[in-house]
mmCIF file of C-alpha atoms in Angstrom:
data_model
loop_
_atom_site.group_PDB
_atom_site.id
_atom_site.type_symbol
_atom_site.label_atom_id
_atom_site.label_comp_id
_atom_site.label_asym_id
_atom_site.label_seq_id
_atom_site.Cartn_x
_atom_site.Cartn_y
_atom_site.Cartn_z
ATOM 1 C CA ALA S 1 159.608 445.945 10.551
ATOM 2 C CA ALA S 2 156.678 446.610 8.726
ATOM 3 C CA LEU S 3 156.295 442.983 6.680
ATOM 4 C CA GLY S 4 157.886 441.383 9.377
ATOM 5 C CA ILE S 5 155.091 443.222 11.853
ATOM 6 C CA GLY S 6 151.764 441.756 9.354
ATOM 7 C CA VAL S 7 153.923 438.284 8.867
ATOM 8 C CA VAL S 8 153.257 437.620 12.478
ATOM 9 C CA ILE S 9 149.557 439.205 11.977
ATOM 10 C CA LEU S 10 148.846 436.581 9.199
ATOM 11 C CA SER S 11 150.634 434.157 11.503
ATOM 12 C CA LEU S 12 148.388 434.760 14.034
ATOM 13 C CA ILE S 13 145.525 434.962 12.111
ATOM 14 C CA ILE S 14 145.781 432.197 10.080
ATOM 15 C CA ALA S 15 146.434 430.068 13.737
ATOM 16 C CA PHE S 16 143.385 431.315 15.313
ATOM 17 C CA TRP S 17 141.749 430.203 12.099
ATOM 18 C CA LEU S 18 142.887 427.323 12.493
ATOM 19 C CA GLY S 19 142.348 426.301 16.160
ATOM 20 C CA ARG S 20 138.617 427.009 15.799
ATOM 21 C CA ARG S 21 138.194 424.335 12.549
ATOM 22 C CA VAL S 22 140.482 421.866 14.495
ATOM 23 C CA ALA S 23 138.661 422.856 18.253
ATOM 24 C CA ARG S 24 134.942 422.600 16.455
ATOM 25 C CA PRO S 25 134.492 418.849 16.208
ATOM 26 C CA ILE S 26 136.880 418.348 19.464
ATOM 27 C CA ARG S 27 133.544 420.621 21.342
ATOM 28 C CA ALA S 28 131.514 418.080 19.319
ATOM 29 C CA LEU S 29 133.108 415.169 19.853
ATOM 30 C CA ALA S 30 133.191 415.919 23.689
ATOM 31 C CA VAL S 31 129.220 416.559 23.139
ATOM 32 C CA ALA S 32 128.736 413.438 21.538
ATOM 33 C CA ALA S 33 130.601 411.934 23.961
ATOM 34 C CA ASP S 34 128.501 413.017 27.182
ATOM 35 C CA ALA S 35 125.578 411.783 25.738
ATOM 36 C CA VAL S 36 126.907 408.170 25.212
ATOM 37 C CA ARG S 37 127.951 408.640 28.745
ATOM 38 C CA GLU S 38 124.028 409.029 29.597
ATOM 39 C CA MET S 39 123.844 406.310 26.616
ATOM 40 C CA ARG S 40 120.895 409.029 25.032
ATOM 41 C CA LEU S 41 121.453 407.401 22.117
ATOM 42 C CA ASP S 42 118.089 407.319 20.455
ATOM 43 C CA PRO S 43 118.332 409.594 18.426
ATOM 44 C CA PRO S 44 122.635 408.223 18.658
ATOM 45 C CA PRO S 45 124.874 411.175 18.139
ATOM 46 C CA THR S 46 126.801 411.561 15.417
ATOM 47 C CA LEU S 47 130.002 413.231 14.267
ATOM 48 C CA ALA S 48 130.760 414.372 10.731
ATOM 49 C CA ARG S 49 133.745 413.979 8.747
ATOM 50 C CA SER S 50 136.672 415.760 9.003
ATOM 51 C CA ARG S 51 139.400 416.756 5.910
ATOM 52 C CA LEU S 52 141.716 416.541 9.044
ATOM 53 C CA ILE S 53 143.353 413.011 8.567
ATOM 54 C CA GLU S 54 142.427 412.384 12.074
ATOM 55 C CA ILE S 55 139.846 413.875 13.169
ATOM 56 C CA ASP S 56 138.358 411.888 10.010
ATOM 57 C CA TYR S 57 139.277 408.750 12.136
ATOM 58 C CA ALA S 58 137.564 409.475 15.437
ATOM 59 C CA ALA S 59 134.582 410.391 14.108
ATOM 60 C CA ARG S 60 133.887 407.590 11.702
ATOM 61 C CA ALA S 61 135.149 405.652 15.061
ATOM 62 C CA PHE S 62 132.977 407.045 17.727
ATOM 63 C CA ASN S 63 129.928 406.892 15.181
ATOM 64 C CA THR S 64 131.532 403.209 14.824
ATOM 65 C CA MET S 65 131.141 402.223 17.966
ATOM 66 C CA THR S 66 127.246 404.714 18.671
ATOM 67 C CA ASP S 67 125.732 402.592 16.028
ATOM 68 C CA GLY S 68 127.172 398.832 18.199
ATOM 69 C CA LEU S 69 125.812 400.489 21.620
ATOM 70 C CA ARG S 70 122.242 400.555 20.311
ATOM 71 C CA TRP S 71 122.440 397.308 18.894
ATOM 72 C CA PHE S 72 123.665 396.506 22.281
ATOM 73 C CA GLU S 73 121.082 398.179 24.754
ATOM 74 C CA LEU S 74 118.639 396.271 22.662
ATOM 75 C CA TYR S 75 119.757 392.856 23.331
ATOM 76 C CA VAL S 76 120.638 394.126 26.951
ATOM 77 C CA PRO S 77 118.466 396.157 29.840
ATOM 78 C CA ARG S 78 119.142 400.162 29.809
ATOM 79 C CA ALA S 79 119.534 400.086 33.125
ATOM 80 C CA LEU S 80 122.203 396.867 33.530
ATOM 81 C CA VAL S 81 124.627 398.734 30.455
ATOM 82 C CA ARG S 82 124.220 402.268 31.532
ATOM 83 C CA LEU S 83 125.631 400.515 35.509
ATOM 84 C CA LEU S 84 128.265 398.660 32.652
ATOM 85 C CA LEU S 85 129.124 401.794 31.975
ATOM 86 C CA GLY S 86 128.931 403.313 35.175
ATOM 87 C CA GLY S 87 132.390 402.920 36.193
ATOM 88 C CA ASP S 88 135.648 400.395 38.079
ATOM 89 C CA ASP S 89 132.834 399.125 40.069
ATOM 90 C CA SER S 90 130.178 397.642 36.991
ATOM 91 C CA GLN S 91 131.582 394.005 37.626
ATOM 92 C CA THR S 92 131.228 394.071 41.443
ATOM 93 C CA ALA S 93 127.827 395.704 40.807
ATOM 94 C CA VAL S 94 126.925 392.886 38.688
ATOM 95 C CA ALA S 95 127.823 389.922 40.799
ATOM 96 C CA SER S 96 125.778 387.329 41.484
ATOM 97 C CA ALA S 97 123.820 388.611 45.349
ATOM 98 C CA ILE S 98 120.684 387.904 47.341
ATOM 99 C CA ARG S 99 118.510 390.548 46.280
ATOM 100 C CA ASP S 100 114.914 391.747 47.723
ATOM 101 C CA VAL S 101 113.137 392.042 44.828
ATOM 102 C CA THR S 102 109.448 392.376 42.759
ATOM 103 C CA VAL S 103 109.239 390.163 39.568
ATOM 104 C CA LEU S 104 106.295 390.112 37.113
ATOM 105 C CA PHE S 105 105.295 387.927 33.992
ATOM 106 C CA THR S 106 101.912 388.305 31.900
ATOM 107 C CA ASP S 107 100.525 385.913 29.283
ATOM 108 C CA ILE S 108 98.144 386.279 27.282
ATOM 109 C CA ARG S 109 95.249 384.466 26.796
ATOM 110 C CA GLY S 110 93.727 381.913 23.696
ATOM 111 C CA PHE S 111 97.425 383.060 22.429
ATOM 112 C CA THR S 112 98.481 379.379 20.736
ATOM 113 C CA ALA S 113 94.331 379.812 19.011
ATOM 114 C CA LEU S 114 95.144 383.580 18.236
ATOM 115 C CA ALA S 115 97.960 382.309 16.305
ATOM 116 C CA GLU S 116 96.701 380.124 14.278
ATOM 117 C CA THR S 117 94.871 382.518 12.310
ATOM 118 C CA MET S 118 97.973 384.486 11.255
ATOM 119 C CA SER S 119 101.291 383.936 9.861
ATOM 120 C CA ALA S 120 104.950 384.195 10.790
ATOM 121 C CA ASN S 121 104.440 387.983 9.257
ATOM 122 C CA GLU S 122 102.016 388.844 11.153
ATOM 123 C CA THR S 123 102.689 386.848 14.497
ATOM 124 C CA ALA S 124 105.580 388.683 14.759
ATOM 125 C CA THR S 125 104.376 392.352 13.960
ATOM 126 C CA PHE S 126 101.670 391.380 16.562
ATOM 127 C CA LEU S 127 103.472 390.713 18.990
ATOM 128 C CA ASN S 128 106.334 393.262 18.969
ATOM 129 C CA THR S 129 102.895 395.790 19.088
ATOM 130 C CA HIS S 130 101.554 394.119 21.796
ATOM 131 C CA PHE S 131 105.151 394.301 23.565
ATOM 132 C CA SER S 132 105.533 398.031 23.141
ATOM 133 C CA LEU S 133 102.995 398.789 25.057
ATOM 134 C CA LEU S 134 103.994 396.405 27.950
ATOM 135 C CA ALA S 135 107.477 397.595 28.100
ATOM 136 C CA ALA S 136 106.807 400.969 27.803
ATOM 137 C CA SER S 137 104.403 400.643 31.544
ATOM 138 C CA VAL S 138 107.257 398.050 33.016
ATOM 139 C CA GLU S 139 110.533 401.292 32.053
ATOM 140 C CA ALA S 140 108.091 403.937 32.525
ATOM 141 C CA GLU S 141 108.223 402.336 36.013
ATOM 142 C CA ASP S 142 111.841 401.940 36.620
ATOM 143 C CA GLY S 143 111.543 398.232 36.015
ATOM 144 C CA THR S 144 114.319 395.924 33.898
ATOM 145 C CA ILE S 145 112.884 393.821 31.230
ATOM 146 C CA ASP S 146 114.597 390.219 31.893
ATOM 147 C CA LYS S 147 113.377 388.311 28.480
ATOM 148 C CA TYR S 148 110.785 388.031 26.290
ATOM 149 C CA ILE S 149 109.178 384.171 25.988
ATOM 150 C CA GLY S 150 107.091 383.401 23.448
ATOM 151 C CA ASP S 151 104.317 385.664 24.414
ATOM 152 C CA SER S 152 104.857 386.012 28.147
ATOM 153 C CA LEU S 153 106.870 388.907 29.049
ATOM 154 C CA MET S 154 109.368 388.479 32.699
ATOM 155 C CA ALA S 155 110.065 391.492 34.154
ATOM 156 C CA PHE S 156 111.362 392.998 37.946
ATOM 157 C CA TRP S 157 112.096 395.331 39.673
ATOM 158 C CA GLY S 158 114.572 396.132 43.029
ATOM 159 C CA ALA S 159 118.456 395.184 40.179
ATOM 160 C CA PRO S 160 120.916 396.520 39.029
ATOM 161 C CA ALA S 161 120.152 399.750 41.386
ATOM 162 C CA ALA S 162 118.114 398.568 44.742
ATOM 163 C CA THR S 163 114.711 400.474 45.521
ATOM 164 C CA VAL S 164 112.255 399.804 48.354
ATOM 165 C CA ASP S 165 108.414 400.415 46.684
ATOM 166 C CA HIS S 166 109.753 397.527 44.593
ATOM 167 C CA ALA S 167 106.571 396.519 44.960
ATOM 168 C CA VAL S 168 104.972 399.276 44.939
ATOM 169 C CA ARG S 169 106.241 399.784 41.366
ATOM 170 C CA ALA S 170 105.293 396.536 39.984
ATOM 171 C CA CYS S 171 101.858 397.483 40.178
ATOM 172 C CA SER S 172 101.614 400.761 38.892
ATOM 173 C CA ALA S 173 102.931 399.329 36.305
ATOM 174 C CA ALA S 174 100.233 396.508 35.609
ATOM 175 C CA LEU S 175 97.538 399.810 35.623
ATOM 176 C CA SER S 176 99.177 400.699 33.253
ATOM 177 C CA VAL S 177 99.083 398.541 31.195
ATOM 178 C CA ARG S 178 95.703 397.452 32.027
ATOM 179 C CA GLU S 179 94.623 400.997 31.121
ATOM 180 C CA ALA S 180 96.914 401.089 27.750
ATOM 181 C CA LEU S 181 95.529 397.497 26.917
ATOM 182 C CA GLY S 182 91.869 398.330 26.750
ATOM 183 C CA ALA S 183 92.628 401.242 25.052
ATOM 184 C CA ALA S 184 93.799 399.424 21.960
ATOM 185 C CA ASN S 185 91.184 397.032 22.931
ATOM 186 C CA ARG S 186 88.626 399.577 22.224
ATOM 187 C CA GLN S 187 90.319 400.614 18.665
ATOM 188 C CA ARG S 188 90.251 396.794 17.830
ATOM 189 C CA ILE S 189 86.587 396.123 18.792
ATOM 190 C CA ALA S 190 86.024 399.291 16.129
ATOM 191 C CA ALA S 191 87.791 398.096 13.721
ATOM 192 C CA GLY S 192 85.880 394.348 13.753
ATOM 193 C CA LEU S 193 89.099 392.540 15.615
ATOM 194 C CA ALA S 194 88.229 390.468 19.305
ATOM 195 C CA PRO S 195 90.179 391.989 22.441
ATOM 196 C CA ILE S 196 93.066 390.900 23.731
ATOM 197 C CA ARG S 197 92.716 389.624 27.336
ATOM 198 C CA ILE S 198 95.940 388.858 29.472
ATOM 199 C CA GLY S 199 96.765 387.606 33.361
ATOM 200 C CA ILE S 200 99.633 389.223 35.199
ATOM 201 C CA GLY S 201 101.689 387.806 38.304
ATOM 202 C CA ILE S 202 103.128 389.191 40.983
ATOM 203 C CA ASP S 203 105.287 388.403 43.779
ATOM 204 C CA SER S 204 107.911 390.266 45.797
ATOM 205 C CA GLY S 205 110.628 387.967 47.850
ATOM 206 C CA ASP S 206 114.220 387.061 48.210
ATOM 207 C CA ALA S 207 116.210 386.063 44.634
ATOM 208 C CA LEU S 208 120.299 385.109 43.365
ATOM 209 C CA VAL S 209 119.859 388.606 40.864
ATOM 210 C CA GLY S 210 123.585 388.955 38.972
ATOM 211 C CA ASN S 211 125.090 387.205 36.128
ATOM 212 C CA ILE S 212 124.587 383.447 35.544
ATOM 213 C CA GLY S 213 125.386 381.727 32.834
ATOM 214 C CA ALA S 214 128.317 379.873 30.853
ATOM 215 C CA PRO S 215 132.091 381.624 30.680
ATOM 216 C CA GLY S 216 131.586 382.762 27.229
ATOM 217 C CA ARG S 217 128.143 383.755 27.354
ATOM 218 C CA VAL S 218 125.775 385.186 31.096
ATOM 219 C CA ASN S 219 122.682 386.889 31.550
ATOM 220 C CA TYR S 220 121.918 388.812 34.252
ATOM 221 C CA THR S 221 118.786 387.197 35.324
ATOM 222 C CA LEU S 222 116.635 385.669 38.470
ATOM 223 C CA VAL S 223 117.203 382.809 39.758
ATOM 224 C CA GLY S 224 114.689 382.025 42.877
ATOM 225 C CA ASP S 225 111.074 381.138 44.348
ATOM 226 C CA VAL S 226 109.615 384.478 44.550
ATOM 227 C CA VAL S 227 110.029 383.849 39.844
ATOM 228 C CA ASN S 228 108.501 380.630 40.200
ATOM 229 C CA THR S 229 105.268 381.816 41.907
ATOM 230 C CA ALA S 230 104.853 385.131 39.900
ATOM 231 C CA GLN S 231 104.791 382.826 36.816
ATOM 232 C CA ARG S 232 102.358 380.252 39.153
ATOM 233 C CA ASN S 233 99.838 383.296 39.660
ATOM 234 C CA GLY S 234 99.220 384.474 36.232
ATOM 235 C CA ASP S 235 99.370 380.760 35.176
ATOM 236 C CA LEU S 236 95.724 381.207 37.951
ATOM 237 C CA CYS S 237 95.211 384.154 36.100
ATOM 238 C CA LYS S 238 93.629 381.254 33.680
ATOM 239 C CA GLU S 239 91.856 378.986 36.325
ATOM 240 C CA LEU S 240 90.511 382.504 38.579
ATOM 241 C CA GLN S 241 87.851 383.648 35.689
ATOM 242 C CA TYR S 242 86.922 387.951 35.363
ATOM 243 C CA PRO S 243 85.835 387.079 32.235
ATOM 244 C CA GLU S 244 84.714 391.915 32.755
ATOM 245 C CA ASP S 245 89.008 391.634 32.779
ATOM 246 C CA ASP S 246 90.629 392.656 30.455
ATOM 247 C CA VAL S 247 94.154 392.969 32.225
ATOM 248 C CA THR S 248 93.850 390.278 35.789
ATOM 249 C CA ILE S 249 96.276 391.069 37.736
ATOM 250 C CA LEU S 250 97.299 388.887 40.855
ATOM 251 C CA ILE S 251 99.604 389.075 43.464
ATOM 252 C CA GLY S 252 100.936 387.042 46.041
ATOM 253 C CA GLU S 253 100.924 387.825 50.071
ATOM 254 C CA GLU S 254 104.425 389.523 50.540
ATOM 255 C CA VAL S 255 103.259 391.792 47.424
ATOM 256 C CA ALA S 256 99.571 393.361 49.193
ATOM 257 C CA ARG S 257 100.912 393.396 52.378
ATOM 258 C CA GLN S 258 103.451 396.001 50.506
ATOM 259 C CA LEU S 259 101.225 398.153 48.884
ATOM 260 C CA ASP S 260 99.605 401.150 50.884
ATOM 261 C CA ALA S 261 95.690 402.298 50.614
ATOM 262 C CA ARG S 262 96.173 403.519 46.730
ATOM 263 C CA PHE S 263 95.306 399.906 45.989
ATOM 264 C CA ARG S 264 92.074 398.040 46.032
ATOM 265 C CA VAL S 265 92.921 394.708 46.553
ATOM 266 C CA GLU S 266 90.357 391.548 47.420
ATOM 267 C CA SER S 267 92.019 388.170 48.760
ATOM 268 C CA CYS S 268 91.068 385.035 45.924
ATOM 269 C CA GLY S 269 91.620 382.803 48.889
ATOM 270 C CA ILE S 270 94.305 379.529 49.684
ATOM 271 C CA GLN S 271 95.777 378.700 46.362
ATOM 272 C CA LYS S 272 97.464 375.516 45.334
ATOM 273 C CA MET S 273 100.358 375.795 43.102
ATOM 274 C CA ARG S 274 101.114 373.837 40.311
ATOM 275 C CA GLY S 275 104.401 372.356 41.262
ATOM 276 C CA ARG S 276 104.484 373.725 44.995
ATOM 277 C CA ASP S 277 103.452 371.503 48.538
ATOM 278 C CA ALA S 278 103.106 375.045 49.732
ATOM 279 C CA THR S 279 99.589 376.414 49.367
ATOM 280 C CA MET S 280 99.578 380.432 49.706
ATOM 281 C CA GLU S 281 97.266 383.440 49.424
ATOM 282 C CA VAL S 282 96.800 384.760 46.335
ATOM 283 C CA PHE S 283 95.117 388.306 45.885
ATOM 284 C CA ARG S 284 93.076 390.381 42.919
ATOM 285 C CA LEU S 285 94.231 393.746 42.156
ATOM 286 C CA VAL S 286 91.432 395.239 41.084
#
């Protein structure tokens, strides 16, 4: 009887130890999976290797998946990644539809001449630093970066998640860019370098938003007149010279109408846009 009781107690101890040994990596997997669900990938959640073959296989598969998601997040807007991983209705959410949005374009003045003085590696380093500055301001206002086009950036608000104050957020991001670039230019001037000056064009309106492209290769992007007018506003920054501005911000009439007293705007008059028959009033965000 004593021997039997001893065996039972020993079995319980071993079972408890094994249970703890198995439960620990499973709990770690649950915590890491929850981080992935919320797209908390910086730093990426990783699982330790295990001597248990099945758990070790699951850990290696999970770590590989996390690495893939981090690359996926680099090439696809973060808000869109979260939406796609959000549930069964994700396909409906990214289907093409008319949405009320605000679009923002940036453009570096004199970039062609500037690039001629730099090597390819220096140009890439310069653009990466510049775009990091812009992206921080856009993402701080919950904007979606659509693409980088040469030295230009295109971003938008109002999709994939509907946003009531998308015009306000876009203008706030533009003012944040102005402040950040001003600080960066003071450092450039102190180092004996020429300051960087950019133009920003913003406009609001309806656009077709969603997955657009061929069956094997699509982009989540915008198509519509508001995209063209926002880009034209950015181009107009080169014609309406404001030499005192590191960042010239020109906005459309619809954007100006949605701004409140926190923003100062002044009319630039009725402007003829390149490639358009109609004219429109353009405002400068001071």
